[in-house]
PDB file of C-alpha atoms in Angstrom:
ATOM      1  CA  UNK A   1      -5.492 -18.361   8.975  1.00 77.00           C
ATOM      2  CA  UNK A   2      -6.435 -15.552   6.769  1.00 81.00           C
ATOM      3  CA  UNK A   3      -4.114 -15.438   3.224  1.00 86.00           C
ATOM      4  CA  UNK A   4      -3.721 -12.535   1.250  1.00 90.00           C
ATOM      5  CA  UNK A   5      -2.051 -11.105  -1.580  1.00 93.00           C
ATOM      6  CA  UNK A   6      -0.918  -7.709  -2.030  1.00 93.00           C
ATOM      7  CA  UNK A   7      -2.498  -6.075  -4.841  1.00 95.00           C
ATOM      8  CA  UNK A   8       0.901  -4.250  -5.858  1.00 91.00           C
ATOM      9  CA  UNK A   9       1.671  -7.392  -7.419  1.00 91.00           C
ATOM     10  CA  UNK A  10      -0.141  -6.052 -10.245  1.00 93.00           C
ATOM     11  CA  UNK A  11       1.139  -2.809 -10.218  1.00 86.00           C
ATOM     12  CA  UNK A  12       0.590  -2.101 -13.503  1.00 89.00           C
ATOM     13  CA  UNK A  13      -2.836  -3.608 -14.312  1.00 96.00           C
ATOM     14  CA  UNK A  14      -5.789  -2.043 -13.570  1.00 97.00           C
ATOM     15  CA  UNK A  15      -7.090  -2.128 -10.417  1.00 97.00           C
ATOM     16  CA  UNK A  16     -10.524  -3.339 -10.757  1.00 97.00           C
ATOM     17  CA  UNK A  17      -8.882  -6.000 -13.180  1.00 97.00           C
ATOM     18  CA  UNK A  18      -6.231  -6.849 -10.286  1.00 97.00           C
ATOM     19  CA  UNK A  19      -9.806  -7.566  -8.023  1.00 98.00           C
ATOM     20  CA  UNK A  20     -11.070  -9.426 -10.512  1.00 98.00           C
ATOM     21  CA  UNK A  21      -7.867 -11.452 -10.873  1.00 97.00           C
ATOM     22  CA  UNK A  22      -7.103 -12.076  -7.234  1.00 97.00           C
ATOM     23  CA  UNK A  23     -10.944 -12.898  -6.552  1.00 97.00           C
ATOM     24  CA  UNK A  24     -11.043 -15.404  -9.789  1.00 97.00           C
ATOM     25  CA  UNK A  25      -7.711 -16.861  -8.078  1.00 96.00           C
ATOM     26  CA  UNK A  26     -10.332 -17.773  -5.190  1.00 95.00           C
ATOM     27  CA  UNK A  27      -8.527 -15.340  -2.291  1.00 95.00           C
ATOM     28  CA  UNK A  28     -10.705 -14.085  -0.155  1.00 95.00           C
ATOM     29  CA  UNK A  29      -8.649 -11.599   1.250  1.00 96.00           C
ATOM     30  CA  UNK A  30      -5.789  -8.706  -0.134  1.00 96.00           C
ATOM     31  CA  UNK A  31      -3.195  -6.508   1.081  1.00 94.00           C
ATOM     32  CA  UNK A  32      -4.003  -3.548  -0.480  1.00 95.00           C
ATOM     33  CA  UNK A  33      -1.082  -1.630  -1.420  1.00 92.00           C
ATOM     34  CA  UNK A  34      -0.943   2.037  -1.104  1.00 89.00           C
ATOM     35  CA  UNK A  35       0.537   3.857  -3.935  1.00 87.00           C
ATOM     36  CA  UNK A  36       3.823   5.643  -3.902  1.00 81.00           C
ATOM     37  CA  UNK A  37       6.755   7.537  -5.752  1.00 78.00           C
ATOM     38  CA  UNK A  38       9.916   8.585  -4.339  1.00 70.00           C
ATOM     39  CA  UNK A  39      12.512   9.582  -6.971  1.00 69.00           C
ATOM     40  CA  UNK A  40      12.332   6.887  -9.726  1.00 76.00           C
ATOM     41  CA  UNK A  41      11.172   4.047  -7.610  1.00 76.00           C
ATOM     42  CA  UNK A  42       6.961   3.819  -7.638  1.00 81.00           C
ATOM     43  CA  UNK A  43       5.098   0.915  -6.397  1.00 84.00           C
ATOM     44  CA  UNK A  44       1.030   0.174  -6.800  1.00 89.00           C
ATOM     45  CA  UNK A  45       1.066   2.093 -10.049  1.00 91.00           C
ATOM     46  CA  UNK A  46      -2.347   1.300 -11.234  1.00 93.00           C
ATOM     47  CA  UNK A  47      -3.840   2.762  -7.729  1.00 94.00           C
ATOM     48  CA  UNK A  48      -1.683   6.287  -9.023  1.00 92.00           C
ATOM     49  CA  UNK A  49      -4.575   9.060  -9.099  1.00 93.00           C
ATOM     50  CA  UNK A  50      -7.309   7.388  -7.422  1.00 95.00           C
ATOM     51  CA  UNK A  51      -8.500   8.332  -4.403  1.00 93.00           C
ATOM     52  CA  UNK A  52      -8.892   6.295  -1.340  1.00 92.00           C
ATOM     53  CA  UNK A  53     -12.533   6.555  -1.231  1.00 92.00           C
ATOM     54  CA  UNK A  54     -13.140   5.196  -4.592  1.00 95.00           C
ATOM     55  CA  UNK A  55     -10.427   2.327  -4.074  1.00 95.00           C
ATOM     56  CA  UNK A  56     -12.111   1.186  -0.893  1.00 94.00           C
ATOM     57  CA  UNK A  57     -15.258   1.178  -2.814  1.00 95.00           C
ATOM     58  CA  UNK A  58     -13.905  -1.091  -5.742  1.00 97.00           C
ATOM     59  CA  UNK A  59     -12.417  -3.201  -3.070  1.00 96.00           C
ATOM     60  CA  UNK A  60     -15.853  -3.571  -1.064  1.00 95.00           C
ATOM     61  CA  UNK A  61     -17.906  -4.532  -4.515  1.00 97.00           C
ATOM     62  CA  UNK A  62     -15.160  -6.720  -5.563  1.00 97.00           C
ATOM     63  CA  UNK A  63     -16.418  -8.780  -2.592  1.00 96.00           C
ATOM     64  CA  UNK A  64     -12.775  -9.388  -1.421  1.00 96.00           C
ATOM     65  CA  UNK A  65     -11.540  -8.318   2.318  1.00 95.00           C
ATOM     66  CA  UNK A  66      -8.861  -6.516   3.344  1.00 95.00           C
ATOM     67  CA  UNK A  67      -6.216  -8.230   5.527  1.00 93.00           C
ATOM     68  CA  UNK A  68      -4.398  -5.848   5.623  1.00 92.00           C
ATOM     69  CA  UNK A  69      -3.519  -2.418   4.397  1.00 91.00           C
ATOM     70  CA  UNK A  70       0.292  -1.347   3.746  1.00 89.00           C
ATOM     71  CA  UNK A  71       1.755   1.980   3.541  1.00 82.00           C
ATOM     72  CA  UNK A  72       4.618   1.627   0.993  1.00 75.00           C
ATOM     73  CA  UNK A  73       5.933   5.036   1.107  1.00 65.00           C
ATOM     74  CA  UNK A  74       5.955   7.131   4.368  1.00 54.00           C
ATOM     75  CA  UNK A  75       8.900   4.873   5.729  1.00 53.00           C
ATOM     76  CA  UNK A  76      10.821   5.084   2.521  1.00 51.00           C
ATOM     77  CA  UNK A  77      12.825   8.504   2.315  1.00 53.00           C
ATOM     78  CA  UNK A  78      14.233   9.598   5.814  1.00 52.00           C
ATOM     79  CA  UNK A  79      13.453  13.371   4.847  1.00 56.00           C
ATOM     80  CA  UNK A  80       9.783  12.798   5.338  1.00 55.00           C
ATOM     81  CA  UNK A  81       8.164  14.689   8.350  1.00 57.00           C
ATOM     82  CA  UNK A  82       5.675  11.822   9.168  1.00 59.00           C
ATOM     83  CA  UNK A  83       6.575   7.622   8.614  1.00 62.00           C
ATOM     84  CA  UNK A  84       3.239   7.317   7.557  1.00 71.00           C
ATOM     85  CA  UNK A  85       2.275   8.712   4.434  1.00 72.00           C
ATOM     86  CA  UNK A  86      -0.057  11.348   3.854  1.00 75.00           C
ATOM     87  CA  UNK A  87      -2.999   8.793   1.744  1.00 80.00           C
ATOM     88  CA  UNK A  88      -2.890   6.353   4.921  1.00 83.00           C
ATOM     89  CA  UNK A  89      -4.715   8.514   7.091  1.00 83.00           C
ATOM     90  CA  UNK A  90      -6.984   9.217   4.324  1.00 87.00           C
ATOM     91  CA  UNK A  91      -7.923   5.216   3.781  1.00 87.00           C
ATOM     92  CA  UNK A  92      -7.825   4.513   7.569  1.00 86.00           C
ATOM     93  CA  UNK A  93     -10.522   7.572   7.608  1.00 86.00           C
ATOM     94  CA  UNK A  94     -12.480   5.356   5.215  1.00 83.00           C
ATOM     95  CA  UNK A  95     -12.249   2.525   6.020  1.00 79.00           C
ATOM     96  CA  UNK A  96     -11.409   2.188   9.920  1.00 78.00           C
ATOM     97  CA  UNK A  97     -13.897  -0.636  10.254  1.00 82.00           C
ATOM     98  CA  UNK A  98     -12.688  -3.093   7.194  1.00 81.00           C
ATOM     99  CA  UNK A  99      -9.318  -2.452   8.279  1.00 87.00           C
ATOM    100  CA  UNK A 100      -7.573  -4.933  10.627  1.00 88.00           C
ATOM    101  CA  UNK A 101      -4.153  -3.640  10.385  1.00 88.00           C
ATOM    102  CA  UNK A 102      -1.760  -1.264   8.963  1.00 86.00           C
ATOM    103  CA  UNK A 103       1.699  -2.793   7.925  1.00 83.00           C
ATOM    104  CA  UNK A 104       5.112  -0.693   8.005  1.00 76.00           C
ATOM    105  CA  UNK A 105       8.610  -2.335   7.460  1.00 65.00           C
ATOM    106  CA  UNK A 106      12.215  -1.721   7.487  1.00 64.00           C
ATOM    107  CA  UNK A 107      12.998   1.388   4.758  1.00 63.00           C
ATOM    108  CA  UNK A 108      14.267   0.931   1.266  1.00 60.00           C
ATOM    109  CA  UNK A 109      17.762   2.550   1.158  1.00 59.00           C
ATOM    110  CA  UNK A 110      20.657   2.231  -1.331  1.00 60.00           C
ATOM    111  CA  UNK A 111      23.590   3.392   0.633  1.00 62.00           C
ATOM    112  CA  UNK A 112      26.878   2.272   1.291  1.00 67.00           C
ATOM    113  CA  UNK A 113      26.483   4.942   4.383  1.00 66.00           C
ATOM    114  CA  UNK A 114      26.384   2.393   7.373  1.00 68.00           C
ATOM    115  CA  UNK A 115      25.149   5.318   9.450  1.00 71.00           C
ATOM    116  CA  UNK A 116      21.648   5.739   7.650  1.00 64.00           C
ATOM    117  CA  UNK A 117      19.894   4.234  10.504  1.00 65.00           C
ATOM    118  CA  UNK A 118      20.871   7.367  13.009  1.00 68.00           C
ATOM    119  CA  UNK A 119      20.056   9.830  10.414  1.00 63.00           C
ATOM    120  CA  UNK A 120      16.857   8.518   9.890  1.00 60.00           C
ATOM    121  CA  UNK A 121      14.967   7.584  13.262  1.00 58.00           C
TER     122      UNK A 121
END
């Protein structure tokens, strides 16, 4: 069994000093969380600006693995023309081969609207 944490965990301390962190904690392995912002909600702060290049590169001298990778924001709003968001096919570019898989998961919604569901597939 492979266990990981997700980096967003940490979302507001540095990356490299999240690595350093999770890899001191003796994980060999992360979820590495994409970053996103939707309105006020943001999650994997510290990744905000970076490019996926450079944060596959910290990741690959950190010595950690990734388990896997997961796109936080393309599923969120239901006005999006994609559910995956735009940086994911930018770190699957990158990184297709240290990549295992590619998690997605229910949407965040704060509704009383029980019909959100048919709006949004």
């Amino acid at each position: 069994m492979n266990l990981s944490i997700a980096t967003a965990t940490f979302y507001f301390v540095p990356f490299r000093k999240t690595l350093e962190i999770i890899r001191d904690a003796g994980f060999e392995y992360i979820e590495l969380d994409i970053y996103w912002k939707g309105g006020e909600w943001e999650a994997a702060q510290h990744l905000k600006g970076i490019k996926p290049r450079e944060v596959l590169k910290m990741v690959k001298d950190s010595g950690l693995k990734i388990n896997s990778i997961h796109d936080i924001g393309g599923v969120i709003a239901s006005d999006t023309e994609s559910l995956i968001a735009p940086d994911t096919y930018e770190y699957l570019e990158y990184g297709i081969d240290d990549i295992p898989c590619v998690v997605f998961h229910t949407p965040h919604k704060k509704t009383n609207d029980q019909n959100w569901w048919n709006k949004y597939k």
